[in-house]
PDB file of C-alpha atoms in Angstrom:
ATOM      1  CA  UNK A   1       0.000   0.000   0.000  1.00  0.00           C
ATOM      2  CA  UNK A   2       1.098   3.562  -0.704  1.00  0.00           C
ATOM      3  CA  UNK A   3       1.583   5.830   2.287  1.00  0.00           C
ATOM      4  CA  UNK A   4       0.571   9.470   2.012  1.00  0.00           C
ATOM      5  CA  UNK A   5       3.583  11.711   2.457  1.00  0.00           C
ATOM      6  CA  UNK A   6       3.586  14.928   4.398  1.00  0.00           C
ATOM      7  CA  UNK A   7       4.355  17.838   2.022  1.00  0.00           C
ATOM      8  CA  UNK A   8       7.773  19.363   2.513  1.00  0.00           C
ATOM      9  CA  UNK A   9       9.145  16.499   4.583  1.00  0.00           C
ATOM     10  CA  UNK A  10      11.890  14.073   3.520  1.00  0.00           C
ATOM     11  CA  UNK A  11      11.111  11.065   1.323  1.00  0.00           C
ATOM     12  CA  UNK A  12       9.895   7.995   3.232  1.00  0.00           C
ATOM     13  CA  UNK A  13       8.378  10.290   5.850  1.00  0.00           C
ATOM     14  CA  UNK A  14       4.675   9.293   5.906  1.00  0.00           C
ATOM     15  CA  UNK A  15       2.084  11.533   7.500  1.00  0.00           C
ATOM     16  CA  UNK A  16       1.144   8.723   9.885  1.00  0.00           C
ATOM     17  CA  UNK A  17       4.769   8.523  11.066  1.00  0.00           C
ATOM     18  CA  UNK A  18       5.349  12.198  11.782  1.00  0.00           C
ATOM     19  CA  UNK A  19       7.247  12.844  15.022  1.00  0.00           C
ATOM     20  CA  UNK A  20       4.802  12.790  17.903  1.00  0.00           C
ATOM     21  CA  UNK A  21       2.048  11.152  15.818  1.00  0.00           C
ATOM     22  CA  UNK A  22      -0.393   8.824  17.533  1.00  0.00           C
ATOM     23  CA  UNK A  23       0.885   5.803  15.604  1.00  0.00           C
ATOM     24  CA  UNK A  24       4.475   6.423  16.582  1.00  0.00           C
ATOM     25  CA  UNK A  25       3.613   7.094  20.206  1.00  0.00           C
ATOM     26  CA  UNK A  26       1.456   3.986  20.364  1.00  0.00           C
ATOM     27  CA  UNK A  27       4.259   1.821  18.975  1.00  0.00           C
ATOM     28  CA  UNK A  28       1.979   0.382  16.276  1.00  0.00           C
ATOM     29  CA  UNK A  29       4.370   1.421  13.493  1.00  0.00           C
ATOM     30  CA  UNK A  30       8.173   1.556  13.479  1.00  0.00           C
ATOM     31  CA  UNK A  31       9.713   4.991  13.155  1.00  0.00           C
ATOM     32  CA  UNK A  32      10.810   5.389   9.554  1.00  0.00           C
ATOM     33  CA  UNK A  33      12.766   8.414  10.696  1.00  0.00           C
ATOM     34  CA  UNK A  34      15.092   6.156  12.658  1.00  0.00           C
ATOM     35  CA  UNK A  35      15.757   4.220   9.444  1.00  0.00           C
ATOM     36  CA  UNK A  36      16.432   7.305   7.305  1.00  0.00           C
ATOM     37  CA  UNK A  37      20.101   7.813   6.531  1.00  0.00           C
ATOM     38  CA  UNK A  38      21.177  11.361   5.781  1.00  0.00           C
ATOM     39  CA  UNK A  39      24.340  11.966   3.767  1.00  0.00           C
ATOM     40  CA  UNK A  40      26.781  14.725   4.651  1.00  0.00           C
ATOM     41  CA  UNK A  41      25.957  16.368   1.325  1.00  0.00           C
ATOM     42  CA  UNK A  42      22.228  16.390   2.038  1.00  0.00           C
ATOM     43  CA  UNK A  43      22.811  17.711   5.549  1.00  0.00           C
ATOM     44  CA  UNK A  44      24.882  20.634   4.287  1.00  0.00           C
ATOM     45  CA  UNK A  45      22.039  21.796   2.018  1.00  0.00           C
ATOM     46  CA  UNK A  46      19.752  22.523   4.964  1.00  0.00           C
ATOM     47  CA  UNK A  47      21.487  25.622   6.273  1.00  0.00           C
ATOM     48  CA  UNK A  48      19.218  28.556   5.492  1.00  0.00           C
ATOM     49  CA  UNK A  49      16.535  30.297   7.513  1.00  0.00           C
ATOM     50  CA  UNK A  50      13.399  28.172   7.531  1.00  0.00           C
ATOM     51  CA  UNK A  51      15.313  25.030   6.542  1.00  0.00           C
ATOM     52  CA  UNK A  52      17.724  24.102   9.316  1.00  0.00           C
ATOM     53  CA  UNK A  53      19.166  20.659  10.034  1.00  0.00           C
ATOM     54  CA  UNK A  54      21.963  19.834  12.431  1.00  0.00           C
ATOM     55  CA  UNK A  55      23.663  16.769  13.862  1.00  0.00           C
ATOM     56  CA  UNK A  56      24.123  15.880  17.534  1.00  0.00           C
ATOM     57  CA  UNK A  57      25.764  12.563  18.442  1.00  0.00           C
ATOM     58  CA  UNK A  58      25.173  11.311  14.896  1.00  0.00           C
ATOM     59  CA  UNK A  59      21.432  12.015  15.007  1.00  0.00           C
ATOM     60  CA  UNK A  60      19.996  14.497  12.516  1.00  0.00           C
ATOM     61  CA  UNK A  61      17.516  17.064  13.856  1.00  0.00           C
ATOM     62  CA  UNK A  62      15.232  19.328  11.853  1.00  0.00           C
ATOM     63  CA  UNK A  63      15.149  22.538  13.893  1.00  0.00           C
ATOM     64  CA  UNK A  64      13.580  24.723  11.211  1.00  0.00           C
ATOM     65  CA  UNK A  65      10.494  25.597  13.252  1.00  0.00           C
ATOM     66  CA  UNK A  66      12.099  25.245  16.662  1.00  0.00           C
ATOM     67  CA  UNK A  67      14.651  27.948  15.798  1.00  0.00           C
ATOM     68  CA  UNK A  68      11.900  30.564  16.116  1.00  0.00           C
ATOM     69  CA  UNK A  69      11.378  29.714  19.793  1.00  0.00           C
ATOM     70  CA  UNK A  70      14.962  28.784  20.657  1.00  0.00           C
ATOM     71  CA  UNK A  71      15.854  30.575  23.929  1.00  0.00           C
ATOM     72  CA  UNK A  72      19.178  31.661  22.421  1.00  0.00           C
ATOM     73  CA  UNK A  73      17.502  33.047  19.316  1.00  0.00           C
ATOM     74  CA  UNK A  74      17.368  31.729  15.738  1.00  0.00           C
ATOM     75  CA  UNK A  75      20.610  33.383  14.589  1.00  0.00           C
ATOM     76  CA  UNK A  76      22.888  30.974  16.439  1.00  0.00           C
ATOM     77  CA  UNK A  77      21.008  27.989  14.973  1.00  0.00           C
ATOM     78  CA  UNK A  78      21.230  29.451  11.483  1.00  0.00           C
ATOM     79  CA  UNK A  79      24.974  29.908  11.995  1.00  0.00           C
ATOM     80  CA  UNK A  80      25.532  26.227  12.814  1.00  0.00           C
ATOM     81  CA  UNK A  81      22.877  24.668  10.555  1.00  0.00           C
ATOM     82  CA  UNK A  82      24.095  21.948   8.220  1.00  0.00           C
ATOM     83  CA  UNK A  83      26.882  20.961  10.617  1.00  0.00           C
ATOM     84  CA  UNK A  84      27.699  18.523  13.405  1.00  0.00           C
ATOM     85  CA  UNK A  85      27.179  20.638  16.521  1.00  0.00           C
ATOM     86  CA  UNK A  86      27.726  17.958  19.185  1.00  0.00           C
ATOM     87  CA  UNK A  87      30.581  19.808  20.893  1.00  0.00           C
ATOM     88  CA  UNK A  88      28.832  23.189  20.826  1.00  0.00           C
ATOM     89  CA  UNK A  89      25.578  21.654  22.061  1.00  0.00           C
ATOM     90  CA  UNK A  90      27.086  19.964  25.114  1.00  0.00           C
ATOM     91  CA  UNK A  91      28.978  23.093  26.094  1.00  0.00           C
ATOM     92  CA  UNK A  92      25.648  24.743  26.864  1.00  0.00           C
ATOM     93  CA  UNK A  93      22.986  22.060  27.241  1.00  0.00           C
ATOM     94  CA  UNK A  94      22.189  18.984  29.271  1.00  0.00           C
ATOM     95  CA  UNK A  95      21.491  15.687  27.519  1.00  0.00           C
ATOM     96  CA  UNK A  96      17.913  15.901  28.861  1.00  0.00           C
ATOM     97  CA  UNK A  97      17.183  18.507  26.180  1.00  0.00           C
ATOM     98  CA  UNK A  98      17.577  15.861  23.468  1.00  0.00           C
ATOM     99  CA  UNK A  99      14.997  13.680  25.180  1.00  0.00           C
ATOM    100  CA  UNK A 100      12.559  16.557  25.506  1.00  0.00           C
ATOM    101  CA  UNK A 101      12.863  17.438  21.806  1.00  0.00           C
ATOM    102  CA  UNK A 102      13.320  13.924  20.417  1.00  0.00           C
ATOM    103  CA  UNK A 103      10.375  14.541  18.069  1.00  0.00           C
ATOM    104  CA  UNK A 104      12.680  16.809  16.043  1.00  0.00           C
ATOM    105  CA  UNK A 105      14.963  13.894  15.158  1.00  0.00           C
ATOM    106  CA  UNK A 106      14.546  12.911  11.507  1.00  0.00           C
ATOM    107  CA  UNK A 107      17.312  10.380  10.929  1.00  0.00           C
ATOM    108  CA  UNK A 108      20.936   9.392  11.301  1.00  0.00           C
ATOM    109  CA  UNK A 109      24.028  10.801   9.616  1.00  0.00           C
ATOM    110  CA  UNK A 110      25.582   8.323   7.200  1.00  0.00           C
ATOM    111  CA  UNK A 111      28.722   6.773   8.645  1.00  0.00           C
ATOM    112  CA  UNK A 112      28.121   8.092  12.145  1.00  0.00           C
ATOM    113  CA  UNK A 113      29.380   5.834  14.898  1.00  0.00           C
ATOM    114  CA  UNK A 114      26.876   4.561  17.409  1.00  0.00           C
ATOM    115  CA  UNK A 115      27.156   6.752  20.471  1.00  0.00           C
ATOM    116  CA  UNK A 116      27.552   5.162  23.867  1.00  0.00           C
ATOM    117  CA  UNK A 117      24.448   5.641  25.965  1.00  0.00           C
ATOM    118  CA  UNK A 118      25.257   8.014  28.783  1.00  0.00           C
ATOM    119  CA  UNK A 119      24.044   7.379  32.292  1.00  0.00           C
ATOM    120  CA  UNK A 120      20.816   9.438  32.428  1.00  0.00           C
ATOM    121  CA  UNK A 121      21.332   9.880  36.164  1.00  0.00           C
ATOM    122  CA  UNK A 122      24.992  10.809  35.863  1.00  0.00           C
ATOM    123  CA  UNK A 123      26.536  14.170  36.662  1.00  0.00           C
ATOM    124  CA  UNK A 124      26.661  16.497  33.656  1.00  0.00           C
ATOM    125  CA  UNK A 125      29.916  18.156  32.572  1.00  0.00           C
ATOM    126  CA  UNK A 126      28.046  21.148  31.126  1.00  0.00           C
ATOM    127  CA  UNK A 127      29.218  24.265  33.021  1.00  0.00           C
ATOM    128  CA  UNK A 128      26.738  25.329  35.700  1.00  0.00           C
ATOM    129  CA  UNK A 129      24.331  22.522  34.811  1.00  0.00           C
ATOM    130  CA  UNK A 130      25.133  21.005  38.202  1.00  0.00           C
ATOM    131  CA  UNK A 131      26.244  22.268  41.574  1.00  0.00           C
ATOM    132  CA  UNK A 132      29.991  22.859  40.994  1.00  0.00           C
ATOM    133  CA  UNK A 133      30.913  20.593  43.922  1.00  0.00           C
ATOM    134  CA  UNK A 134      29.451  17.647  42.002  1.00  0.00           C
ATOM    135  CA  UNK A 135      31.625  18.507  38.992  1.00  0.00           C
ATOM    136  CA  UNK A 136      34.876  18.207  40.933  1.00  0.00           C
ATOM    137  CA  UNK A 137      35.239  21.580  42.643  1.00  0.00           C
ATOM    138  CA  UNK A 138      36.017  21.584  46.347  1.00  0.00           C
ATOM    139  CA  UNK A 139      33.243  22.486  48.766  1.00  0.00           C
ATOM    140  CA  UNK A 140      32.893  22.760  52.510  1.00  0.00           C
ATOM    141  CA  UNK A 141      29.163  22.140  52.257  1.00  0.00           C
ATOM    142  CA  UNK A 142      28.436  19.401  49.732  1.00  0.00           C
ATOM    143  CA  UNK A 143      29.653  15.930  50.594  1.00  0.00           C
ATOM    144  CA  UNK A 144      29.363  12.438  49.147  1.00  0.00           C
ATOM    145  CA  UNK A 145      25.966  11.910  50.790  1.00  0.00           C
ATOM    146  CA  UNK A 146      24.652  14.979  48.942  1.00  0.00           C
ATOM    147  CA  UNK A 147      25.774  13.413  45.676  1.00  0.00           C
ATOM    148  CA  UNK A 148      24.089  10.114  46.601  1.00  0.00           C
ATOM    149  CA  UNK A 149      20.888  11.955  47.420  1.00  0.00           C
ATOM    150  CA  UNK A 150      21.015  13.812  44.090  1.00  0.00           C
ATOM    151  CA  UNK A 151      21.354  10.609  42.069  1.00  0.00           C
ATOM    152  CA  UNK A 152      18.637   8.877  44.105  1.00  0.00           C
ATOM    153  CA  UNK A 153      16.141  11.715  43.593  1.00  0.00           C
ATOM    154  CA  UNK A 154      17.106  12.107  39.932  1.00  0.00           C
ATOM    155  CA  UNK A 155      16.454   8.407  39.318  1.00  0.00           C
ATOM    156  CA  UNK A 156      12.991   8.684  40.874  1.00  0.00           C
ATOM    157  CA  UNK A 157      12.088  11.848  38.970  1.00  0.00           C
ATOM    158  CA  UNK A 158      13.154  10.367  35.636  1.00  0.00           C
ATOM    159  CA  UNK A 159      11.339   7.086  36.236  1.00  0.00           C
ATOM    160  CA  UNK A 160       8.120   8.252  37.878  1.00  0.00           C
ATOM    161  CA  UNK A 161       7.577  11.920  36.989  1.00  0.00           C
ATOM    162  CA  UNK A 162       9.323  12.719  33.705  1.00  0.00           C
ATOM    163  CA  UNK A 163       7.217  10.324  31.552  1.00  0.00           C
ATOM    164  CA  UNK A 164       3.974  11.998  32.642  1.00  0.00           C
ATOM    165  CA  UNK A 165       5.116  15.536  33.473  1.00  0.00           C
ATOM    166  CA  UNK A 166       4.435  17.338  30.192  1.00  0.00           C
ATOM    167  CA  UNK A 167       0.988  15.828  29.633  1.00  0.00           C
ATOM    168  CA  UNK A 168      -0.030  16.474  33.239  1.00  0.00           C
ATOM    169  CA  UNK A 169       1.236  20.028  33.052  1.00  0.00           C
ATOM    170  CA  UNK A 170      -0.719  20.821  29.890  1.00  0.00           C
ATOM    171  CA  UNK A 171      -3.879  19.240  31.288  1.00  0.00           C
ATOM    172  CA  UNK A 172      -3.457  20.771  34.755  1.00  0.00           C
ATOM    173  CA  UNK A 173      -4.034  17.339  36.255  1.00  0.00           C
ATOM    174  CA  UNK A 174      -3.372  16.461  39.866  1.00  0.00           C
ATOM    175  CA  UNK A 175      -1.348  13.380  40.664  1.00  0.00           C
ATOM    176  CA  UNK A 176      -3.340  10.359  41.777  1.00  0.00           C
ATOM    177  CA  UNK A 177      -3.132   8.717  45.178  1.00  0.00           C
ATOM    178  CA  UNK A 178      -0.782   6.032  43.903  1.00  0.00           C
ATOM    179  CA  UNK A 179       1.801   8.559  42.756  1.00  0.00           C
ATOM    180  CA  UNK A 180       1.407  10.573  45.937  1.00  0.00           C
ATOM    181  CA  UNK A 181       2.109   7.397  47.876  1.00  0.00           C
ATOM    182  CA  UNK A 182       5.254   6.741  45.839  1.00  0.00           C
ATOM    183  CA  UNK A 183       6.448  10.298  46.444  1.00  0.00           C
ATOM    184  CA  UNK A 184       5.855   9.915  50.150  1.00  0.00           C
ATOM    185  CA  UNK A 185       7.568   6.562  50.525  1.00  0.00           C
ATOM    186  CA  UNK A 186      10.504   7.706  48.369  1.00  0.00           C
ATOM    187  CA  UNK A 187      11.084  10.507  50.878  1.00  0.00           C
ATOM    188  CA  UNK A 188      10.506  13.404  48.510  1.00  0.00           C
ATOM    189  CA  UNK A 189       7.745  14.867  50.654  1.00  0.00           C
ATOM    190  CA  UNK A 190       9.625  14.871  53.939  1.00  0.00           C
ATOM    191  CA  UNK A 191      12.981  15.773  52.372  1.00  0.00           C
ATOM    192  CA  UNK A 192      11.616  19.050  51.004  1.00  0.00           C
ATOM    193  CA  UNK A 193      10.836  20.112  54.587  1.00  0.00           C
ATOM    194  CA  UNK A 194      14.524  20.414  55.446  1.00  0.00           C
ATOM    195  CA  UNK A 195      16.278  19.089  58.558  1.00  0.00           C
ATOM    196  CA  UNK A 196      14.256  18.378  61.668  1.00  0.00           C
ATOM    197  CA  UNK A 197      12.835  15.598  63.851  1.00  0.00           C
ATOM    198  CA  UNK A 198      10.474  14.616  61.032  1.00  0.00           C
ATOM    199  CA  UNK A 199      13.377  13.025  59.137  1.00  0.00           C
ATOM    200  CA  UNK A 200      13.997  10.570  61.984  1.00  0.00           C
ATOM    201  CA  UNK A 201      10.251  10.006  62.419  1.00  0.00           C
ATOM    202  CA  UNK A 202       9.827   9.313  58.719  1.00  0.00           C
ATOM    203  CA  UNK A 203      12.654   6.771  58.774  1.00  0.00           C
ATOM    204  CA  UNK A 204      11.052   5.014  61.761  1.00  0.00           C
ATOM    205  CA  UNK A 205       7.838   4.750  59.728  1.00  0.00           C
ATOM    206  CA  UNK A 206       9.701   2.951  56.938  1.00  0.00           C
ATOM    207  CA  UNK A 207      10.011   5.921  54.594  1.00  0.00           C
ATOM    208  CA  UNK A 208      13.144   5.879  52.456  1.00  0.00           C
ATOM    209  CA  UNK A 209      15.412   8.880  52.976  1.00  0.00           C
ATOM    210  CA  UNK A 210      16.949   9.642  49.551  1.00  0.00           C
ATOM    211  CA  UNK A 211      20.585   8.645  49.293  1.00  0.00           C
ATOM    212  CA  UNK A 212      20.245   6.757  52.590  1.00  0.00           C
ATOM    213  CA  UNK A 213      21.257   9.972  54.317  1.00  0.00           C
ATOM    214  CA  UNK A 214      21.168   9.561  58.084  1.00  0.00           C
ATOM    215  CA  UNK A 215      18.654  11.818  59.888  1.00  0.00           C
ATOM    216  CA  UNK A 216      21.406  13.488  61.944  1.00  0.00           C
ATOM    217  CA  UNK A 217      23.324  14.299  58.724  1.00  0.00           C
ATOM    218  CA  UNK A 218      20.384  15.750  56.804  1.00  0.00           C
ATOM    219  CA  UNK A 219      20.840  19.501  56.299  1.00  0.00           C
ATOM    220  CA  UNK A 220      19.436  22.361  54.226  1.00  0.00           C
ATOM    221  CA  UNK A 221      21.809  21.566  51.380  1.00  0.00           C
ATOM    222  CA  UNK A 222      20.139  18.168  51.047  1.00  0.00           C
ATOM    223  CA  UNK A 223      16.794  19.963  50.815  1.00  0.00           C
ATOM    224  CA  UNK A 224      18.255  22.300  48.177  1.00  0.00           C
ATOM    225  CA  UNK A 225      19.273  19.340  46.029  1.00  0.00           C
ATOM    226  CA  UNK A 226      15.787  17.802  46.297  1.00  0.00           C
ATOM    227  CA  UNK A 227      14.117  21.063  45.294  1.00  0.00           C
ATOM    228  CA  UNK A 228      16.455  21.554  42.330  1.00  0.00           C
ATOM    229  CA  UNK A 229      16.023  18.021  41.024  1.00  0.00           C
ATOM    230  CA  UNK A 230      12.229  18.105  41.040  1.00  0.00           C
ATOM    231  CA  UNK A 231      12.093  21.489  39.337  1.00  0.00           C
ATOM    232  CA  UNK A 232      14.302  20.293  36.461  1.00  0.00           C
ATOM    233  CA  UNK A 233      11.047  19.134  34.882  1.00  0.00           C
ATOM    234  CA  UNK A 234      10.177  22.784  34.195  1.00  0.00           C
ATOM    235  CA  UNK A 235       6.506  21.896  34.642  1.00  0.00           C
ATOM    236  CA  UNK A 236       4.832  24.240  37.136  1.00  0.00           C
ATOM    237  CA  UNK A 237       1.510  22.426  37.489  1.00  0.00           C
ATOM    238  CA  UNK A 238       0.829  20.497  40.659  1.00  0.00           C
ATOM    239  CA  UNK A 239       0.115  17.409  38.610  1.00  0.00           C
ATOM    240  CA  UNK A 240       3.462  17.429  36.811  1.00  0.00           C
ATOM    241  CA  UNK A 241       5.393  17.833  40.014  1.00  0.00           C
ATOM    242  CA  UNK A 242       3.433  15.139  41.739  1.00  0.00           C
ATOM    243  CA  UNK A 243       1.881  17.608  44.209  1.00  0.00           C
ATOM    244  CA  UNK A 244       5.284  18.268  45.745  1.00  0.00           C
ATOM    245  CA  UNK A 245       4.480  21.985  45.851  1.00  0.00           C
TER     246      UNK A 245
END
């Protein structure tokens, strides 16, 4: 059967397989975009305003429309369009951005090596994307247990909140009782209250303290880390943040 193609999109890019389409999201059809191979010559042709492609980690992204709303402005994207911008991208962005805008990916650069999957819960090397102490700088305040707490909370947020955050935010939905229970037992509710007797009381009730931080060690810097990790979702609604407001 012949598939109807979306006007203006690359060959073998059926309307039913557009990024973010119901069929793709449902998993009923394979993503033809993942199978599309883009040559270096073809990539270099998409470097003018309104027609912007770029490569990050071997993946080709069509940022033609996104450039208009890019926080850094469209000019910088027009400057680097048609090129591999992996180095420039990671100097200023976290890997999470690629996940958020994965619908812009249209294929793979011919001959690109398969990139090693980075630890999604790892510490980013992007300047100021993390608390400097977690990037190797010395600190009198942040210790190893703060790092453990960060990675524990980040794992929970990515597993339980990130998959539903955007949809919940747009709909203004509240989290259900099951999710609220998970948040409570994972210690995100009590941890955001800062140090106090409630940390010890929560542990006695069987609530997990993120990072296995001991109640007597828990300080306001631990609370800071918890608050920062949950707000990385950039979704202000109570539903998206699991009612951790």
